[in-house]
Amino acid sequence: MSVITLLTDFGIEDEYVGIMKGVILSINPSSTIVDITHKIAPQDIIDAAYRIKFSYKYFPEKTVHLVIVDPGVGSARPILAAKIQGHYFLAPDNGILTPLLDDGDIDALVFVENSEYFLESVSQTFHGRDIFAPVAAHISKGIGIMGLGRPGDIKSLARLSVEKPFIADNGELSGIIVSIDRFGNLITNIDCAILKKISCAACGLKKIKFIIGDRTVTGLSKSYNSVKSKIPLAIIGSRGCLEIAVNCGSAKDFFNASKYDKIKVRKL
């Protein structure tokens, strides 16, 4: 069995995703194709970067992950193939793999240039069909990625300009909202490890507060119904990162929040 995942901003209204699957199955009919999501907001590279980081580890090793949010399609931007922690990734070199590359454990990295593995005709606007899909199918059949092109240098790759969580001299922890799910939960880039740096018992501590704009939430909850209906709370979500939620409501609406808004954490 070979597994190929798809994460794109293509949506499901048009034929694009279905055609990519058709290309993959034409080359490797035995592959299993899994849709992670196709509802990334158009051109939202940052959201896609964090979603693949927190998704890939739940798939078998040797899974091929297609990550296509590609505003530069048809330009001179390279396409990357990487092997990281036993998984394969295909993505444009636009910073979308930054969180994965920052985690290290990179086994191989190449620029995809060998047209032997592309479709015969390559359009300027649909590399997902003409390059990404066929290359992914060939990898899933056992083609080594070092045969796809020249080796890549991690130092030369495009990087996201996203503010990483940091602790200021006054002990205040700052991060940002990197994703908002369909429930309106505000998912941040603050994980348990950095929370523990401001308090050794942070993941169970009530004496910390979370600030978004001019509103605050006090303490960490263990479940969404730890507070009354329509009341905001802070919780460590399924990604292992801090989330701000509203029980039976939308934190996005409650806080009038948007992706990439800042969130601060302080001791009481």
C-alpha positions as protocol buffer text, in pm:
chain_id: "A"
residue {
  index: 1
  type: MET
  ca { x: 0 y: 0 z: 0 }
}
residue {
  index: 2
  type: SER
  ca { x: 122 y: 353 z: -80 }
}
residue {
  index: 3
  type: VAL
  ca { x: -42 y: 660 z: 74 }
}
residue {
  index: 4
  type: ILE
  ca { x: -52 y: 1007 z: -82 }
}
residue {
  index: 5
  type: THR
  ca { x: -206 y: 1302 z: 103 }
}
residue {
  index: 6
  type: LEU
  ca { x: -334 y: 1624 z: -51 }
}
residue {
  index: 7
  type: LEU
  ca { x: -342 y: 1963 z: 122 }
}
residue {
  index: 8
  type: THR
  ca { x: -432 y: 2256 z: -104 }
}
residue {
  index: 9
  type: ASP
  ca { x: -621 y: 2582 z: -137 }
}
residue {
  index: 10
  type: PHE
  ca { x: -805 y: 2452 z: -445 }
}
residue {
  index: 11
  type: GLY
  ca { x: -1146 y: 2413 z: -279 }
}
residue {
  index: 12
  type: ILE
  ca { x: -1389 y: 2143 z: -388 }
}
residue {
  index: 13
  type: GLU
  ca { x: -1608 y: 2341 z: -628 }
}
residue {
  index: 14
  type: ASP
  ca { x: -1382 y: 2298 z: -930 }
}
residue {
  index: 15
  type: GLU
  ca { x: -1230 y: 1999 z: -1105 }
}
residue {
  index: 16
  type: TYR
  ca { x: -871 y: 2057 z: -993 }
}
residue {
  index: 17
  type: VAL
  ca { x: -851 y: 1810 z: -704 }
}
residue {
  index: 18
  type: GLY
  ca { x: -1032 y: 1536 z: -895 }
}
residue {
  index: 19
  type: ILE
  ca { x: -797 y: 1571 z: -1192 }
}
residue {
  index: 20
  type: MET
  ca { x: -490 y: 1546 z: -967 }
}
residue {
  index: 21
  type: LYS
  ca { x: -628 y: 1223 z: -824 }
}
residue {
  index: 22
  type: GLY
  ca { x: -686 y: 1093 z: -1174 }
}
residue {
  index: 23
  type: VAL
  ca { x: -322 y: 1161 z: -1268 }
}
residue {
  index: 24
  type: ILE
  ca { x: -197 y: 987 z: -955 }
}
residue {
  index: 25
  type: LEU
  ca { x: -416 y: 681 z: -1011 }
}
residue {
  index: 26
  type: SER
  ca { x: -315 y: 660 z: -1376 }
}
residue {
  index: 27
  type: ILE
  ca { x: 47 y: 618 z: -1266 }
}
residue {
  index: 28
  type: ASN
  ca { x: -8 y: 422 z: -946 }
}
residue {
  index: 29
  type: PRO
  ca { x: -355 y: 261 z: -940 }
}
residue {
  index: 30
  type: SER
  ca { x: -282 y: 95 z: -605 }
}
residue {
  index: 31
  type: SER
  ca { x: -220 y: 421 z: -420 }
}
residue {
  index: 32
  type: THR
  ca { x: -448 y: 537 z: -140 }
}
residue {
  index: 33
  type: ILE
  ca { x: -523 y: 909 z: -164 }
}
residue {
  index: 34
  type: VAL
  ca { x: -625 y: 1100 z: 149 }
}
residue {
  index: 35
  type: ASP
  ca { x: -756 y: 1458 z: 148 }
}
residue {
  index: 36
  type: ILE
  ca { x: -624 y: 1646 z: 450 }
}
residue {
  index: 37
  type: THR
  ca { x: -804 y: 1963 z: 339 }
}
residue {
  index: 38
  type: HIS
  ca { x: -865 y: 2168 z: 28 }
}
residue {
  index: 39
  type: LYS
  ca { x: -1017 y: 2460 z: 217 }
}
residue {
  index: 40
  type: ILE
  ca { x: -705 y: 2656 z: 299 }
}
residue {
  index: 41
  type: ALA
  ca { x: -788 y: 3019 z: 224 }
}
residue {
  index: 42
  type: PRO
  ca { x: -650 y: 3115 z: -119 }
}
residue {
  index: 43
  type: GLN
  ca { x: -274 y: 3187 z: -103 }
}
residue {
  index: 44
  type: ASP
  ca { x: -261 y: 3136 z: 276 }
}
residue {
  index: 45
  type: ILE
  ca { x: 82 y: 2976 z: 292 }
}
residue {
  index: 46
  type: ILE
  ca { x: 120 y: 3020 z: 668 }
}
residue {
  index: 47
  type: ASP
  ca { x: -200 y: 2834 z: 758 }
}
residue {
  index: 48
  type: ALA
  ca { x: -105 y: 2550 z: 523 }
}
residue {
  index: 49
  type: ALA
  ca { x: 243 y: 2531 z: 673 }
}
residue {
  index: 50
  type: TYR
  ca { x: 114 y: 2474 z: 1024 }
}
residue {
  index: 51
  type: ARG
  ca { x: -162 y: 2236 z: 916 }
}
residue {
  index: 52
  type: ILE
  ca { x: 81 y: 1999 z: 743 }
}
residue {
  index: 53
  type: LYS
  ca { x: 321 y: 2019 z: 1037 }
}
residue {
  index: 54
  type: PHE
  ca { x: 54 y: 1895 z: 1276 }
}
residue {
  index: 55
  type: SER
  ca { x: -104 y: 1643 z: 1036 }
}
residue {
  index: 56
  type: TYR
  ca { x: 170 y: 1440 z: 870 }
}
residue {
  index: 57
  type: LYS
  ca { x: 280 y: 1246 z: 1178 }
}
residue {
  index: 58
  type: TYR
  ca { x: -54 y: 1060 z: 1191 }
}
residue {
  index: 59
  type: PHE
  ca { x: 16 y: 886 z: 860 }
}
residue {
  index: 60
  type: PRO
  ca { x: 240 y: 584 z: 798 }
}
residue {
  index: 61
  type: GLU
  ca { x: 605 y: 635 z: 724 }
}
residue {
  index: 62
  type: LYS
  ca { x: 683 y: 673 z: 352 }
}
residue {
  index: 63
  type: THR
  ca { x: 357 y: 860 z: 296 }
}
residue {
  index: 64
  type: VAL
  ca { x: 391 y: 1120 z: 21 }
}
residue {
  index: 65
  type: HIS
  ca { x: 244 y: 1457 z: 122 }
}
residue {
  index: 66
  type: LEU
  ca { x: 147 y: 1701 z: -153 }
}
residue {
  index: 67
  type: VAL
  ca { x: 131 y: 2053 z: -7 }
}
residue {
  index: 68
  type: ILE
  ca { x: 13 y: 2295 z: -274 }
}
residue {
  index: 69
  type: VAL
  ca { x: -60 y: 2655 z: -190 }
}
residue {
  index: 70
  type: ASP
  ca { x: 127 y: 2813 z: -476 }
}
residue {
  index: 71
  type: PRO
  ca { x: 72 y: 3180 z: -561 }
}
residue {
  index: 72
  type: GLY
  ca { x: 394 y: 3170 z: -767 }
}
residue {
  index: 73
  type: VAL
  ca { x: 284 y: 2889 z: -999 }
}
residue {
  index: 74
  type: GLY
  ca { x: 438 y: 2934 z: -1344 }
}
residue {
  index: 75
  type: SER
  ca { x: 716 y: 3160 z: -1214 }
}
residue {
  index: 76
  type: ALA
  ca { x: 1080 y: 3073 z: -1151 }
}
residue {
  index: 77
  type: ARG
  ca { x: 1005 y: 2949 z: -799 }
}
residue {
  index: 78
  type: PRO
  ca { x: 1147 y: 2597 z: -751 }
}
residue {
  index: 79
  type: ILE
  ca { x: 956 y: 2288 z: -643 }
}
residue {
  index: 80
  type: LEU
  ca { x: 1095 y: 2097 z: -348 }
}
residue {
  index: 81
  type: ALA
  ca { x: 1098 y: 1728 z: -262 }
}
residue {
  index: 82
  type: ALA
  ca { x: 1205 y: 1648 z: 91 }
}
residue {
  index: 83
  type: LYS
  ca { x: 1228 y: 1342 z: 309 }
}
residue {
  index: 84
  type: ILE
  ca { x: 1170 y: 1435 z: 672 }
}
residue {
  index: 85
  type: GLN
  ca { x: 1131 y: 1187 z: 957 }
}
residue {
  index: 86
  type: GLY
  ca { x: 1053 y: 907 z: 714 }
}
residue {
  index: 87
  type: HIS
  ca { x: 787 y: 1100 z: 520 }
}
residue {
  index: 88
  type: TYR
  ca { x: 806 y: 1255 z: 174 }
}
residue {
  index: 89
  type: PHE
  ca { x: 692 y: 1610 z: 101 }
}
residue {
  index: 90
  type: LEU
  ca { x: 636 y: 1788 z: -230 }
}
residue {
  index: 91
  type: ALA
  ca { x: 579 y: 2163 z: -214 }
}
residue {
  index: 92
  type: PRO
  ca { x: 666 y: 2490 z: -382 }
}
residue {
  index: 93
  type: ASP
  ca { x: 972 y: 2666 z: -244 }
}
residue {
  index: 94
  type: ASN
  ca { x: 772 y: 2952 z: -95 }
}
residue {
  index: 95
  type: GLY
  ca { x: 824 y: 2889 z: 276 }
}
residue {
  index: 96
  type: ILE
  ca { x: 539 y: 2642 z: 316 }
}
residue {
  index: 97
  type: LEU
  ca { x: 771 y: 2377 z: 463 }
}
residue {
  index: 98
  type: THR
  ca { x: 936 y: 2618 z: 710 }
}
residue {
  index: 99
  type: PRO
  ca { x: 792 y: 2469 z: 1033 }
}
residue {
  index: 100
  type: LEU
  ca { x: 893 y: 2119 z: 923 }
}
residue {
  index: 101
  type: LEU
  ca { x: 1242 y: 2225 z: 816 }
}
residue {
  index: 102
  type: ASP
  ca { x: 1287 y: 2409 z: 1147 }
}
residue {
  index: 103
  type: ASP
  ca { x: 1217 y: 2085 z: 1334 }
}
residue {
  index: 104
  type: GLY
  ca { x: 1520 y: 1926 z: 1166 }
}
residue {
  index: 105
  type: ASP
  ca { x: 1568 y: 1554 z: 1094 }
}
residue {
  index: 106
  type: ILE
  ca { x: 1589 y: 1620 z: 719 }
}
residue {
  index: 107
  type: ASP
  ca { x: 1702 y: 1304 z: 541 }
}
residue {
  index: 108
  type: ALA
  ca { x: 1707 y: 1443 z: 186 }
}
residue {
  index: 109
  type: LEU
  ca { x: 1620 y: 1763 z: 2 }
}
residue {
  index: 110
  type: VAL
  ca { x: 1614 y: 1820 z: -374 }
}
residue {
  index: 111
  type: PHE
  ca { x: 1481 y: 2066 z: -631 }
}
residue {
  index: 112
  type: VAL
  ca { x: 1238 y: 1885 z: -858 }
}
residue {
  index: 113
  type: GLU
  ca { x: 1368 y: 1938 z: -1213 }
}
residue {
  index: 114
  type: ASN
  ca { x: 1369 y: 1600 z: -1387 }
}
residue {
  index: 115
  type: SER
  ca { x: 1089 y: 1632 z: -1644 }
}
residue {
  index: 116
  type: GLU
  ca { x: 1098 y: 1256 z: -1701 }
}
residue {
  index: 117
  type: TYR
  ca { x: 851 y: 1234 z: -1412 }
}
residue {
  index: 118
  type: PHE
  ca { x: 623 y: 1520 z: -1526 }
}
residue {
  index: 119
  type: LEU
  ca { x: 328 y: 1497 z: -1760 }
}
residue {
  index: 120
  type: GLU
  ca { x: 428 y: 1541 z: -2123 }
}
residue {
  index: 121
  type: SER
  ca { x: 275 y: 1889 z: -2146 }
}
residue {
  index: 122
  type: VAL
  ca { x: 320 y: 2126 z: -1851 }
}
residue {
  index: 123
  type: SER
  ca { x: 88 y: 2426 z: -1823 }
}
residue {
  index: 124
  type: GLN
  ca { x: 187 y: 2756 z: -1662 }
}
residue {
  index: 125
  type: THR
  ca { x: -108 y: 2754 z: -1423 }
}
residue {
  index: 126
  type: PHE
  ca { x: -163 y: 2395 z: -1306 }
}
residue {
  index: 127
  type: HIS
  ca { x: 159 y: 2243 z: -1178 }
}
residue {
  index: 128
  type: GLY
  ca { x: -51 y: 2044 z: -932 }
}
residue {
  index: 129
  type: ARG
  ca { x: -173 y: 1832 z: -1221 }
}
residue {
  index: 130
  type: ASP
  ca { x: 134 y: 1837 z: -1444 }
}
residue {
  index: 131
  type: ILE
  ca { x: 423 y: 1814 z: -1196 }
}
residue {
  index: 132
  type: PHE
  ca { x: 318 y: 1757 z: -834 }
}
residue {
  index: 133
  type: ALA
  ca { x: 68 y: 1475 z: -895 }
}
residue {
  index: 134
  type: PRO
  ca { x: 281 y: 1264 z: -1132 }
}
residue {
  index: 135
  type: VAL
  ca { x: 597 y: 1312 z: -924 }
}
residue {
  index: 136
  type: ALA
  ca { x: 408 y: 1209 z: -609 }
}
residue {
  index: 137
  type: ALA
  ca { x: 279 y: 899 z: -785 }
}
residue {
  index: 138
  type: HIS
  ca { x: 629 y: 802 z: -898 }
}
residue {
  index: 139
  type: ILE
  ca { x: 766 y: 850 z: -546 }
}
residue {
  index: 140
  type: SER
  ca { x: 487 y: 630 z: -411 }
}
residue {
  index: 141
  type: LYS
  ca { x: 602 y: 360 z: -654 }
}
residue {
  index: 142
  type: GLY
  ca { x: 952 y: 370 z: -510 }
}
residue {
  index: 143
  type: ILE
  ca { x: 1142 y: 628 z: -716 }
}
residue {
  index: 144
  type: GLY
  ca { x: 1416 y: 775 z: -497 }
}
residue {
  index: 145
  type: ILE
  ca { x: 1381 y: 1151 z: -461 }
}
residue {
  index: 146
  type: MET
  ca { x: 1751 y: 1210 z: -531 }
}
residue {
  index: 147
  type: GLY
  ca { x: 1672 y: 1121 z: -892 }
}
residue {
  index: 148
  type: LEU
  ca { x: 1425 y: 1408 z: -920 }
}
residue {
  index: 149
  type: GLY
  ca { x: 1682 y: 1686 z: -951 }
}
residue {
  index: 150
  type: ARG
  ca { x: 1980 y: 1857 z: -792 }
}
residue {
  index: 151
  type: PRO
  ca { x: 2033 y: 1853 z: -413 }
}
residue {
  index: 152
  type: GLY
  ca { x: 1888 y: 2148 z: -224 }
}
residue {
  index: 153
  type: ASP
  ca { x: 2064 y: 2362 z: 35 }
}
residue {
  index: 154
  type: ILE
  ca { x: 1838 y: 2434 z: 330 }
}
residue {
  index: 155
  type: LYS
  ca { x: 2003 y: 2773 z: 379 }
}
residue {
  index: 156
  type: SER
  ca { x: 1891 y: 2890 z: 35 }
}
residue {
  index: 157
  type: LEU
  ca { x: 1522 y: 2804 z: 71 }
}
residue {
  index: 158
  type: ALA
  ca { x: 1241 y: 3056 z: 104 }
}
residue {
  index: 159
  type: ARG
  ca { x: 1126 y: 3106 z: 462 }
}
residue {
  index: 160
  type: LEU
  ca { x: 805 y: 3228 z: 619 }
}
residue {
  index: 161
  type: SER
  ca { x: 829 y: 3560 z: 798 }
}
residue {
  index: 162
  type: VAL
  ca { x: 620 y: 3447 z: 1095 }
}
residue {
  index: 163
  type: GLU
  ca { x: 692 y: 3568 z: 1444 }
}
residue {
  index: 164
  type: LYS
  ca { x: 786 y: 3269 z: 1658 }
}
residue {
  index: 165
  type: PRO
  ca { x: 668 y: 3255 z: 2021 }
}
residue {
  index: 166
  type: PHE
  ca { x: 908 y: 3436 z: 2252 }
}
residue {
  index: 167
  type: ILE
  ca { x: 939 y: 3535 z: 2615 }
}
residue {
  index: 168
  type: ALA
  ca { x: 1018 y: 3901 z: 2677 }
}
residue {
  index: 169
  type: ASP
  ca { x: 1248 y: 4027 z: 2951 }
}
residue {
  index: 170
  type: ASN
  ca { x: 944 y: 4096 z: 3170 }
}
residue {
  index: 171
  type: GLY
  ca { x: 842 y: 3729 z: 3152 }
}
residue {
  index: 172
  type: GLU
  ca { x: 550 y: 3786 z: 2914 }
}
residue {
  index: 173
  type: LEU
  ca { x: 504 y: 3518 z: 2648 }
}
residue {
  index: 174
  type: SER
  ca { x: 391 y: 3629 z: 2301 }
}
residue {
  index: 175
  type: GLY
  ca { x: 260 y: 3423 z: 2012 }
}
residue {
  index: 176
  type: ILE
  ca { x: 14 y: 3451 z: 1727 }
}
residue {
  index: 177
  type: ILE
  ca { x: -306 y: 3288 z: 1602 }
}
residue {
  index: 178
  type: VAL
  ca { x: -204 y: 3067 z: 1311 }
}
residue {
  index: 179
  type: SER
  ca { x: -539 y: 2904 z: 1234 }
}
residue {
  index: 180
  type: ILE
  ca { x: -910 y: 2937 z: 1305 }
}
residue {
  index: 181
  type: ASP
  ca { x: -1114 y: 2619 z: 1272 }
}
residue {
  index: 182
  type: ARG
  ca { x: -1478 y: 2586 z: 1163 }
}
residue {
  index: 183
  type: PHE
  ca { x: -1590 y: 2611 z: 1528 }
}
residue {
  index: 184
  type: GLY
  ca { x: -1424 y: 2950 z: 1562 }
}
residue {
  index: 185
  type: ASN
  ca { x: -1149 y: 2819 z: 1790 }
}
residue {
  index: 186
  type: LEU
  ca { x: -832 y: 3030 z: 1780 }
}
residue {
  index: 187
  type: ILE
  ca { x: -533 y: 2799 z: 1737 }
}
residue {
  index: 188
  type: THR
  ca { x: -199 y: 2953 z: 1830 }
}
residue {
  index: 189
  type: ASN
  ca { x: 166 y: 2866 z: 1774 }
}
residue {
  index: 190
  type: ILE
  ca { x: 227 y: 2849 z: 2152 }
}
residue {
  index: 191
  type: ASP
  ca { x: 293 y: 2491 z: 2257 }
}
residue {
  index: 192
  type: CYS
  ca { x: 322 y: 2327 z: 2600 }
}
residue {
  index: 193
  type: ALA
  ca { x: 701 y: 2336 z: 2592 }
}
residue {
  index: 194
  type: ILE
  ca { x: 720 y: 2715 z: 2581 }
}
residue {
  index: 195
  type: LEU
  ca { x: 428 y: 2753 z: 2824 }
}
residue {
  index: 196
  type: LYS
  ca { x: 629 y: 2552 z: 3075 }
}
residue {
  index: 197
  type: LYS
  ca { x: 913 y: 2801 z: 3042 }
}
residue {
  index: 198
  type: ILE
  ca { x: 706 y: 3072 z: 3206 }
}
residue {
  index: 199
  type: SER
  ca { x: 584 y: 2834 z: 3477 }
}
residue {
  index: 200
  type: CYS
  ca { x: 694 y: 2479 z: 3553 }
}
residue {
  index: 201
  type: ALA
  ca { x: 330 y: 2384 z: 3606 }
}
residue {
  index: 202
  type: ALA
  ca { x: 187 y: 2591 z: 3322 }
}
residue {
  index: 203
  type: CYS
  ca { x: -18 y: 2315 z: 3162 }
}
residue {
  index: 204
  type: GLY
  ca { x: -227 y: 2277 z: 3477 }
}
residue {
  index: 205
  type: LEU
  ca { x: -188 y: 2622 z: 3629 }
}
residue {
  index: 206
  type: LYS
  ca { x: -478 y: 2857 z: 3694 }
}
residue {
  index: 207
  type: LYS
  ca { x: -259 y: 3158 z: 3777 }
}
residue {
  index: 208
  type: ILE
  ca { x: -188 y: 3267 z: 3422 }
}
residue {
  index: 209
  type: LYS
  ca { x: -393 y: 3483 z: 3189 }
}
residue {
  index: 210
  type: PHE
  ca { x: -421 y: 3502 z: 2812 }
}
residue {
  index: 211
  type: ILE
  ca { x: -473 y: 3836 z: 2641 }
}
residue {
  index: 212
  type: ILE
  ca { x: -620 y: 3895 z: 2295 }
}
residue {
  index: 213
  type: GLY
  ca { x: -677 y: 4259 z: 2215 }
}
residue {
  index: 214
  type: ASP
  ca { x: -843 y: 4414 z: 2519 }
}
residue {
  index: 215
  type: ARG
  ca { x: -994 y: 4089 z: 2649 }
}
residue {
  index: 216
  type: THR
  ca { x: -849 y: 3822 z: 2874 }
}
residue {
  index: 217
  type: VAL
  ca { x: -902 y: 3460 z: 2972 }
}
residue {
  index: 218
  type: THR
  ca { x: -774 y: 3334 z: 3305 }
}
residue {
  index: 219
  type: GLY
  ca { x: -630 y: 2985 z: 3357 }
}
residue {
  index: 220
  type: LEU
  ca { x: -621 y: 2674 z: 3143 }
}
residue {
  index: 221
  type: SER
  ca { x: -925 y: 2449 z: 3115 }
}
residue {
  index: 222
  type: LYS
  ca { x: -925 y: 2072 z: 3066 }
}
residue {
  index: 223
  type: SER
  ca { x: -1231 y: 2060 z: 2838 }
}
residue {
  index: 224
  type: TYR
  ca { x: -1454 y: 2291 z: 2639 }
}
residue {
  index: 225
  type: ASN
  ca { x: -1739 y: 2251 z: 2888 }
}
residue {
  index: 226
  type: SER
  ca { x: -1524 y: 2342 z: 3187 }
}
residue {
  index: 227
  type: VAL
  ca { x: -1697 y: 2680 z: 3174 }
}
residue {
  index: 228
  type: LYS
  ca { x: -2057 y: 2782 z: 3122 }
}
residue {
  index: 229
  type: SER
  ca { x: -2209 y: 2812 z: 2775 }
}
residue {
  index: 230
  type: LYS
  ca { x: -2089 y: 3116 z: 2575 }
}
residue {
  index: 231
  type: ILE
  ca { x: -1797 y: 3175 z: 2814 }
}
residue {
  index: 232
  type: PRO
  ca { x: -1440 y: 3189 z: 2674 }
}
residue {
  index: 233
  type: LEU
  ca { x: -1166 y: 2952 z: 2785 }
}
residue {
  index: 234
  type: ALA
  ca { x: -806 y: 2856 z: 2712 }
}
residue {
  index: 235
  type: ILE
  ca { x: -716 y: 2495 z: 2645 }
}
residue {
  index: 236
  type: ILE
  ca { x: -436 y: 2283 z: 2502 }
}
residue {
  index: 237
  type: GLY
  ca { x: -590 y: 2152 z: 2180 }
}
residue {
  index: 238
  type: SER
  ca { x: -532 y: 1843 z: 1971 }
}
residue {
  index: 239
  type: ARG
  ca { x: -226 y: 1996 z: 1804 }
}
residue {
  index: 240
  type: GLY
  ca { x: -58 y: 2027 z: 2142 }
}
residue {
  index: 241
  type: CYS
  ca { x: -85 y: 2404 z: 2120 }
}
residue {
  index: 242
  type: LEU
  ca { x: -278 y: 2670 z: 2306 }
}
residue {
  index: 243
  type: GLU
  ca { x: -629 y: 2736 z: 2179 }
}
residue {
  index: 244
  type: ILE
  ca { x: -874 y: 3003 z: 2279 }
}
residue {
  index: 245
  type: ALA
  ca { x: -1233 y: 2882 z: 2252 }
}
residue {
  index: 246
  type: VAL
  ca { x: -1587 y: 2969 z: 2363 }
}
residue {
  index: 247
  type: ASN
  ca { x: -1803 y: 2690 z: 2502 }
}
residue {
  index: 248
  type: CYS
  ca { x: -2086 y: 2638 z: 2250 }
}
residue {
  index: 249
  type: GLY
  ca { x: -1980 y: 2950 z: 2066 }
}
residue {
  index: 250
  type: SER
  ca { x: -1715 y: 3110 z: 1845 }
}
residue {
  index: 251
  type: ALA
  ca { x: -1399 y: 3263 z: 1990 }
}
residue {
  index: 252
  type: LYS
  ca { x: -1340 y: 3426 z: 1653 }
}
residue {
  index: 253
  type: ASP
  ca { x: -1661 y: 3625 z: 1696 }
}
residue {
  index: 254
  type: PHE
  ca { x: -1628 y: 3676 z: 2071 }
}
residue {
  index: 255
  type: PHE
  ca { x: -1282 y: 3830 z: 2042 }
}
residue {
  index: 256
  type: ASN
  ca { x: -1333 y: 3977 z: 1693 }
}
residue {
  index: 257
  type: ALA
  ca { x: -1011 y: 3792 z: 1611 }
}
residue {
  index: 258
  type: SER
  ca { x: -830 y: 3719 z: 1287 }
}
residue {
  index: 259
  type: LYS
  ca { x: -548 y: 3490 z: 1187 }
}
residue {
  index: 260
  type: TYR
  ca { x: -207 y: 3627 z: 1281 }
}
residue {
  index: 261
  type: ASP
  ca { x: -343 y: 3844 z: 1562 }
}
residue {
  index: 262
  type: LYS
  ca { x: -111 y: 3843 z: 1862 }
}
residue {
  index: 263
  type: ILE
  ca { x: -181 y: 3664 z: 2189 }
}
residue {
  index: 264
  type: LYS
  ca { x: 6 y: 3728 z: 2513 }
}
residue {
  index: 265
  type: VAL
  ca { x: 43 y: 3510 z: 2822 }
}
residue {
  index: 266
  type: ARG
  ca { x: 118 y: 3657 z: 3164 }
}
residue {
  index: 267
  type: LYS
  ca { x: 140 y: 3529 z: 3519 }
}
residue {
  index: 268
  type: LEU
  ca { x: -122 y: 3669 z: 3753 }
}
